[in-house]
CSV table of C-alpha atoms and ligand atoms in Angstrom, one decimal:
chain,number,residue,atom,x,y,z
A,269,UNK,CA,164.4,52.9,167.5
A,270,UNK,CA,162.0,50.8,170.0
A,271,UNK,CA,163.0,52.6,173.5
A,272,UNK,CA,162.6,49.8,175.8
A,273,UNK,CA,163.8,48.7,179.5
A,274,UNK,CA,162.7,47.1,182.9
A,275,UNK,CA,162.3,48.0,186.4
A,276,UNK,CA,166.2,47.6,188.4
A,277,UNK,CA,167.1,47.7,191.7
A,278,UNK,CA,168.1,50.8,192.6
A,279,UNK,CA,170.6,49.9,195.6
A,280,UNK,CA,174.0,50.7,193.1
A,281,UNK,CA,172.9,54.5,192.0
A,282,UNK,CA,172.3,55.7,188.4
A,283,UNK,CA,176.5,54.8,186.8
A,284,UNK,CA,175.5,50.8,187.5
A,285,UNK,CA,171.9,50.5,186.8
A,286,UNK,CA,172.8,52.1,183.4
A,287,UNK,CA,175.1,49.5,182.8
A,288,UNK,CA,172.7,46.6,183.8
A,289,UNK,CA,170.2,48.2,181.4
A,290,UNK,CA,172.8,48.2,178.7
A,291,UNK,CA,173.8,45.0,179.5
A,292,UNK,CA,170.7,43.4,179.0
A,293,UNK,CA,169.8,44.9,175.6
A,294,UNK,CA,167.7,48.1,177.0
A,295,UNK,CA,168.2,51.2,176.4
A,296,UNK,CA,166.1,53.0,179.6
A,297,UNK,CA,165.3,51.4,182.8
A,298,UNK,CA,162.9,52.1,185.7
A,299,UNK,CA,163.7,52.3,189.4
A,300,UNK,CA,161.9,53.3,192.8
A,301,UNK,CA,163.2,56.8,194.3
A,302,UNK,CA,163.6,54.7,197.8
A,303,UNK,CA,162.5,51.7,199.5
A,304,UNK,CA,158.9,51.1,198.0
A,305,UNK,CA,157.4,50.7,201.1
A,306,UNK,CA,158.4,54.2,202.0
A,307,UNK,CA,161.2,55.4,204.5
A,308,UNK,CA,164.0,57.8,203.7
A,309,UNK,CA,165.9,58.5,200.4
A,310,UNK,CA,170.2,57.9,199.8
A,311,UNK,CA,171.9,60.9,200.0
A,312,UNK,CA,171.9,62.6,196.2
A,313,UNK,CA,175.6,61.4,195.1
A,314,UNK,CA,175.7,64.3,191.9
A,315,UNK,CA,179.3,62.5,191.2
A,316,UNK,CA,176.9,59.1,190.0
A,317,UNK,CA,174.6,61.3,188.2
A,318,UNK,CA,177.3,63.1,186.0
A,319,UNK,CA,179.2,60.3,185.4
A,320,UNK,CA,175.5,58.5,184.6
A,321,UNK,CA,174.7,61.2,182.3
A,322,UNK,CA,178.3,60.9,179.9
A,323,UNK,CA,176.9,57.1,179.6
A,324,UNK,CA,173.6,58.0,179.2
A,325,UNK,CA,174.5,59.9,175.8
A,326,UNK,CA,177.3,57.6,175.0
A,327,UNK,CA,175.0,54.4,174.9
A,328,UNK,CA,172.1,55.9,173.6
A,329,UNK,CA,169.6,55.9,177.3
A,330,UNK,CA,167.4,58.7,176.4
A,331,UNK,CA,165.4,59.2,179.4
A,332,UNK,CA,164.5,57.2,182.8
A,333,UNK,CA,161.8,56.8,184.6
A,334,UNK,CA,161.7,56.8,188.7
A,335,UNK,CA,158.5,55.2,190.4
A,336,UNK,CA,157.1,56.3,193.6
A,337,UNK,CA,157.0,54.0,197.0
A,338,UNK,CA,153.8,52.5,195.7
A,339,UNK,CA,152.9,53.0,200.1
A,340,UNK,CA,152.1,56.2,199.2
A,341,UNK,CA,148.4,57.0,199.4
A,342,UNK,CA,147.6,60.9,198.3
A,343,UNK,CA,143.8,60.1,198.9
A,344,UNK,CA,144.4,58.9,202.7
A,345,UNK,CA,141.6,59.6,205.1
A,346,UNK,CA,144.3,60.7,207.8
A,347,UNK,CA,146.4,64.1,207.4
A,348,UNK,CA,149.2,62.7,208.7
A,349,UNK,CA,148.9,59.7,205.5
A,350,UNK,CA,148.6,62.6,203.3
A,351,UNK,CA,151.0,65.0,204.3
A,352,UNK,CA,154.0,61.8,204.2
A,353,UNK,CA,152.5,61.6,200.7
A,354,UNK,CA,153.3,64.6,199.6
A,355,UNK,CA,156.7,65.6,201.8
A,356,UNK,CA,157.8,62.2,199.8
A,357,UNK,CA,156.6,62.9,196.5
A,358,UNK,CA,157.9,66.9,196.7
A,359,UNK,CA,161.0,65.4,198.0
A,360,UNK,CA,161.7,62.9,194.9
A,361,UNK,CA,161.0,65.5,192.6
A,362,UNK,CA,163.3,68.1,194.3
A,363,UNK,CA,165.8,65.1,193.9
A,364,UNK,CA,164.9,64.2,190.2
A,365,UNK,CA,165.6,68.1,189.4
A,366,UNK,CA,169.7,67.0,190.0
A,367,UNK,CA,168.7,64.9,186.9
A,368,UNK,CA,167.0,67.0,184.6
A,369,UNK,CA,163.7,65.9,182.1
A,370,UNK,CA,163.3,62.3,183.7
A,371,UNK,CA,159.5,60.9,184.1
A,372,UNK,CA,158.5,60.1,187.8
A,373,UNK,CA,155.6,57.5,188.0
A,374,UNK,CA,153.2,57.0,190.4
A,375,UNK,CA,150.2,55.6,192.2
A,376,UNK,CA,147.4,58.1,192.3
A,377,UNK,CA,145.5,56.1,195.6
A,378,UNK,CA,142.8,54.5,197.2
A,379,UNK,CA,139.7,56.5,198.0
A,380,UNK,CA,139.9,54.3,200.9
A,381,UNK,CA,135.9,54.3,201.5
A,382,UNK,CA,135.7,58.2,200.9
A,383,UNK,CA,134.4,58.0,197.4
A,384,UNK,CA,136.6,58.6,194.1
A,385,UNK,CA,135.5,62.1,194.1
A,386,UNK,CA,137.1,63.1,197.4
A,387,UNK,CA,140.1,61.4,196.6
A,388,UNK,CA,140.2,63.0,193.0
A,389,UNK,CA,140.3,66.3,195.2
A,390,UNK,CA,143.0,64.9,197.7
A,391,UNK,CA,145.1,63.2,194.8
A,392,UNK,CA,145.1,67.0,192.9
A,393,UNK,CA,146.0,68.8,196.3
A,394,UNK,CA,148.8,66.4,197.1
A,395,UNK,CA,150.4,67.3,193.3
A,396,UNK,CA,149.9,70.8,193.7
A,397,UNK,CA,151.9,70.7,197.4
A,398,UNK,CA,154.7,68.7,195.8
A,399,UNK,CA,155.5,70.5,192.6
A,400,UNK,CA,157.6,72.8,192.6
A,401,UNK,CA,157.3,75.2,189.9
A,402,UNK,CA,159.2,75.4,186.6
A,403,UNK,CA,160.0,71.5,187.3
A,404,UNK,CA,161.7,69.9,184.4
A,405,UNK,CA,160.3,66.2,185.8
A,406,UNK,CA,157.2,65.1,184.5
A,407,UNK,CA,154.8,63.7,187.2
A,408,UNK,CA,153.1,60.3,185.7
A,409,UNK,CA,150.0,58.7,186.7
A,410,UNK,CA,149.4,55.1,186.2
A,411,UNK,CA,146.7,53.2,185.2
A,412,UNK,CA,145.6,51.0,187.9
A,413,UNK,CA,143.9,48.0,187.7
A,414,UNK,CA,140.8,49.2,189.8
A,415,UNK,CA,142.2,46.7,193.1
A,416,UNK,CA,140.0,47.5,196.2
A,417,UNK,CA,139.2,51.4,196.4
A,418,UNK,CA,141.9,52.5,193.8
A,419,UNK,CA,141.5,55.7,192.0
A,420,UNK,CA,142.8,55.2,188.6
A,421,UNK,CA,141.1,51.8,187.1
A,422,UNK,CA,139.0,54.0,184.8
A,423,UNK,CA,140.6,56.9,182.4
A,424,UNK,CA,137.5,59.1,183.4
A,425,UNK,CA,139.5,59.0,187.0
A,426,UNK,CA,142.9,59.9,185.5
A,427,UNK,CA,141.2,62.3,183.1
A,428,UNK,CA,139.3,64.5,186.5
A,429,UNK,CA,142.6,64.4,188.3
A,430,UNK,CA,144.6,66.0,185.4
A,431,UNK,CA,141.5,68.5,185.3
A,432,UNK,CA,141.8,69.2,188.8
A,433,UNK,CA,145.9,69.7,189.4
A,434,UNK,CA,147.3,73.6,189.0
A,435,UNK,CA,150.4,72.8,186.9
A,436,UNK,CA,148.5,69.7,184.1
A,437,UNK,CA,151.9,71.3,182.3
A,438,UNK,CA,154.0,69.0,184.6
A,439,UNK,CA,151.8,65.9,183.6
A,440,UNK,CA,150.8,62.7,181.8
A,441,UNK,CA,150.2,59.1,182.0
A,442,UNK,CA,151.6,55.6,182.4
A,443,UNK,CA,149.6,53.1,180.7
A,444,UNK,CA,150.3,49.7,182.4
A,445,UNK,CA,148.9,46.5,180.3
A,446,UNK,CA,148.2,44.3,183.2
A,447,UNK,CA,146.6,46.6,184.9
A,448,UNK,CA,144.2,48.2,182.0
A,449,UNK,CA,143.3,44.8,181.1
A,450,UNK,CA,142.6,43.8,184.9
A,451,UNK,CA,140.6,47.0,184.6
A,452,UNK,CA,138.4,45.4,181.9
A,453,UNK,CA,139.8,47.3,178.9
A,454,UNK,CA,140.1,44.8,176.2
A,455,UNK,CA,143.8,45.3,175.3
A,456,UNK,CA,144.0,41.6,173.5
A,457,UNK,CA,141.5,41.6,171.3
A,458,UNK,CA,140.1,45.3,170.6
A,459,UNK,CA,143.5,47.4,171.1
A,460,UNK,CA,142.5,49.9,168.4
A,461,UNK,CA,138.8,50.6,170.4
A,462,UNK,CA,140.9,51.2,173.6
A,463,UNK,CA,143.4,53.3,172.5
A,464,UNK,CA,140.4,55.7,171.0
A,465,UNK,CA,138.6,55.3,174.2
A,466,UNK,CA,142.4,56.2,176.1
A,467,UNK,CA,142.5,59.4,173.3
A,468,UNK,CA,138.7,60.8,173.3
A,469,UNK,CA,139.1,60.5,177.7
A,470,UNK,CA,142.3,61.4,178.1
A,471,UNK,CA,144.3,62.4,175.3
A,472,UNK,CA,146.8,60.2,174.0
A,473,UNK,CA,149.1,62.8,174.2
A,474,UNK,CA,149.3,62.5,177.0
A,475,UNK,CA,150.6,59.0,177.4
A,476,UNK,CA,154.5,59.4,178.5
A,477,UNK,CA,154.9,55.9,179.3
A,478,UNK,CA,154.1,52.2,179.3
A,479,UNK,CA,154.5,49.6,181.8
A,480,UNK,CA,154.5,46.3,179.4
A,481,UNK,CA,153.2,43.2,181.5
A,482,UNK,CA,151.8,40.1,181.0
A,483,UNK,CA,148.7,39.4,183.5
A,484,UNK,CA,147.9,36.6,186.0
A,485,UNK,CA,144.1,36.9,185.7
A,486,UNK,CA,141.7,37.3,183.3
A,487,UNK,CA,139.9,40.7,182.0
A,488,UNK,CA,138.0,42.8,184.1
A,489,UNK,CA,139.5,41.1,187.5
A,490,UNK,CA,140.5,43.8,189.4
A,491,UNK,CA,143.7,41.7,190.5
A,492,UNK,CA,147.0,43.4,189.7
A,493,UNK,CA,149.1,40.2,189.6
A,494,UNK,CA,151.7,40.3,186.8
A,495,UNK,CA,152.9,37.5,184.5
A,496,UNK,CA,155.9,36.7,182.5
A,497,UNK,CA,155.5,38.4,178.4
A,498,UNK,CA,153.6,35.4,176.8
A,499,UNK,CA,153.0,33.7,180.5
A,500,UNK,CA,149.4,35.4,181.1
A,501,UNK,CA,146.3,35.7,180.3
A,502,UNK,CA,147.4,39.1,177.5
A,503,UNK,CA,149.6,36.8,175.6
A,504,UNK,CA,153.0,37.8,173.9
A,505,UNK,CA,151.6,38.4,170.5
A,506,UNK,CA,148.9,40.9,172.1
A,507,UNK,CA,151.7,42.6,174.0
A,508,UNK,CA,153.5,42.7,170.8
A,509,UNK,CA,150.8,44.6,169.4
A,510,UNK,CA,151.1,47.1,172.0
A,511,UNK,CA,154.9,47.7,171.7
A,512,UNK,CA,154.6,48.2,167.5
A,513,UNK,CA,151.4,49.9,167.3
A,514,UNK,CA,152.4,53.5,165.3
A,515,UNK,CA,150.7,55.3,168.1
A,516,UNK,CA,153.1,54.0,170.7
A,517,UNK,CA,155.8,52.8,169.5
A,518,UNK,CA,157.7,56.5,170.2
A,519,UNK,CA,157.1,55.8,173.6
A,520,UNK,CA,159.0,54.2,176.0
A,521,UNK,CA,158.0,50.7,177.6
A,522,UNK,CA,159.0,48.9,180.9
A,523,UNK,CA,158.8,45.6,181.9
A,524,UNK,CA,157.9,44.8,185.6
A,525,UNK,CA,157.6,41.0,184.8
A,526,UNK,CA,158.4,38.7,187.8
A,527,UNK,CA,162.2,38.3,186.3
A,528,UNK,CA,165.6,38.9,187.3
A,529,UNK,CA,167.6,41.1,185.2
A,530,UNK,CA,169.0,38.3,183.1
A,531,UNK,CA,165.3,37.5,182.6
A,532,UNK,CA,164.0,40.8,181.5
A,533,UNK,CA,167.1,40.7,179.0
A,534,UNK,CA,165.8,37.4,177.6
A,535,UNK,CA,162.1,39.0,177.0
A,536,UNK,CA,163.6,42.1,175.4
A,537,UNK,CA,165.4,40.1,173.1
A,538,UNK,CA,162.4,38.1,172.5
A,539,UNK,CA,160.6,41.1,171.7
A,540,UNK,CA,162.8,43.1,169.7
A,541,UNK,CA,163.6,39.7,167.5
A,542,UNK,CA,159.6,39.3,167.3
A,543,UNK,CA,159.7,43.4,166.3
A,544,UNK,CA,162.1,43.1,163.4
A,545,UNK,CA,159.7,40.0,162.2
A,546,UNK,CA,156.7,42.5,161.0
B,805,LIG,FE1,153.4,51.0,189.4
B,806,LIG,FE1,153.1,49.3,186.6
B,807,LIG,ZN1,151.0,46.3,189.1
């Protein structure tokens, strides 16, 4: 059973974006904690979250996954950058708790001029601050495409950070398509080869997650501009690839494709049609 979703807004709480994702054909759905650009949280409504988790189990959603203000930078030269990094990130977690075994996503930084080693260092010390300790959320980092001084467009980069961090129990790693491939790894044409490299660096067991996207740009670009399934430069039968391959196919895939929800439920049916094709 493909598990497979897209990002919603997160305005209506848990009860209604569950029902969006079911009414679109998806079974999980992402969302950002608060505003992306950062600022302060809703109030926890535990009412939403019971009443989300009886329709959770009733329509088959087997796990979410929240994604950090993508603001935040862990690796920021100022204190003041980092400490708002962590406050926020031990904050969501604290919150995800109410909602027990969920995946929370997000950006490890941008080095910012310092060097990727220093911010390796930072990134680590701001995960450490924010855990808290016999957690029940896994904390995700995600591939990035590698976009100015961002930590993350190489899986040695993910690889040192999850070396680094006191609790790599808590962790694992949100493979994004666009953003490997603007990272230069061949996803199209040599997905096999990557997903050895991901495994022999990493671990694939440690992927949790995977952002499915089409990409504006070509290999290697460094841009992070996403495009529609089958509208970029990855191409839907590439991306197809990805969601069927038997060592991800347990996993379960977003789409943050430039779509409205009606849109998103037009490429999951797509894909799931395309899926019952091989
Ligand atoms: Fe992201
Ligand atoms: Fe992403
Ligand atoms: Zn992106």
């Amino acid at each position: 059973m493909t598990v497979i979703g897209a990002h919603l807004s997160s305005s209506k709480g848990y009860l209604n974006m569950g029902r969006t994702a079911i009414s679109i054909g998806a079974n999980t759905f992402q969302f950002f904690t608060r505003n992306p650009r950062g600022g302060k949280a809703k109030e926890l409504n535990l009412e939403d979250i019971h009443a989300f988790q009886e329709y959770a189990a009733a329509h088959g959603i087997p796990l979410v996954l929240a994604h950090a203000p993508y603001t935040l930078n862990a690796a920021a030269k100022e204190g003041r950058t980092r400490e708002f990094a962590w406050e926020t990130m031990a904050d969501d977690i604290r919150r995800m708790e109410a909602l027990p075994g969920q995946l929370y996503n997000f950006h490890p930084g941008s080095h910012v001029g310092q060097g990727v080693e220093t911010a390796i260092g930072l990134i680590a010390d701001c995960i450490d601050q924010a855990v808290i300790p016999g957690q029940t959320t896994t904390i995700l980092l995600e591939t990035m495409a590698g976009k100015g001084s961002e930590v993350g467009g190489r899986f040695e980069e993910l690889r040192a950070i999850l070396d680094r961090v006191k609790y790599p129990e808590y962790m694992g790693v949100c493979l994004d398509t666009c953003h490997v491939y603007d990272a230069g790894y061949d996803i199209r044409d040599h997905l096999d080869e990557v997903l050895e490299e991901f495994d022999r660096v990493i671990g694939l067991s440690r992927l949790k997650a995977i952002h499915l996207n089409d990409s504006q740009n070509p290999m290697g670009s460094h841009k992070d501009r996403h495009a529609k399934i089958g509208e970029g430069t990855i191409g839907f039968d590439a991306l197809l690839r990805v969601l069927s391959h038997p060592r991800l196919c347990h996993l379960p895939f977003y789409l943050e494709t430039p779509c409205d929800d009606a849109g998103h439920g037009e490429e999951i049916r797509k894909l799931k049609e395309a899926l019952h094709g091989i």
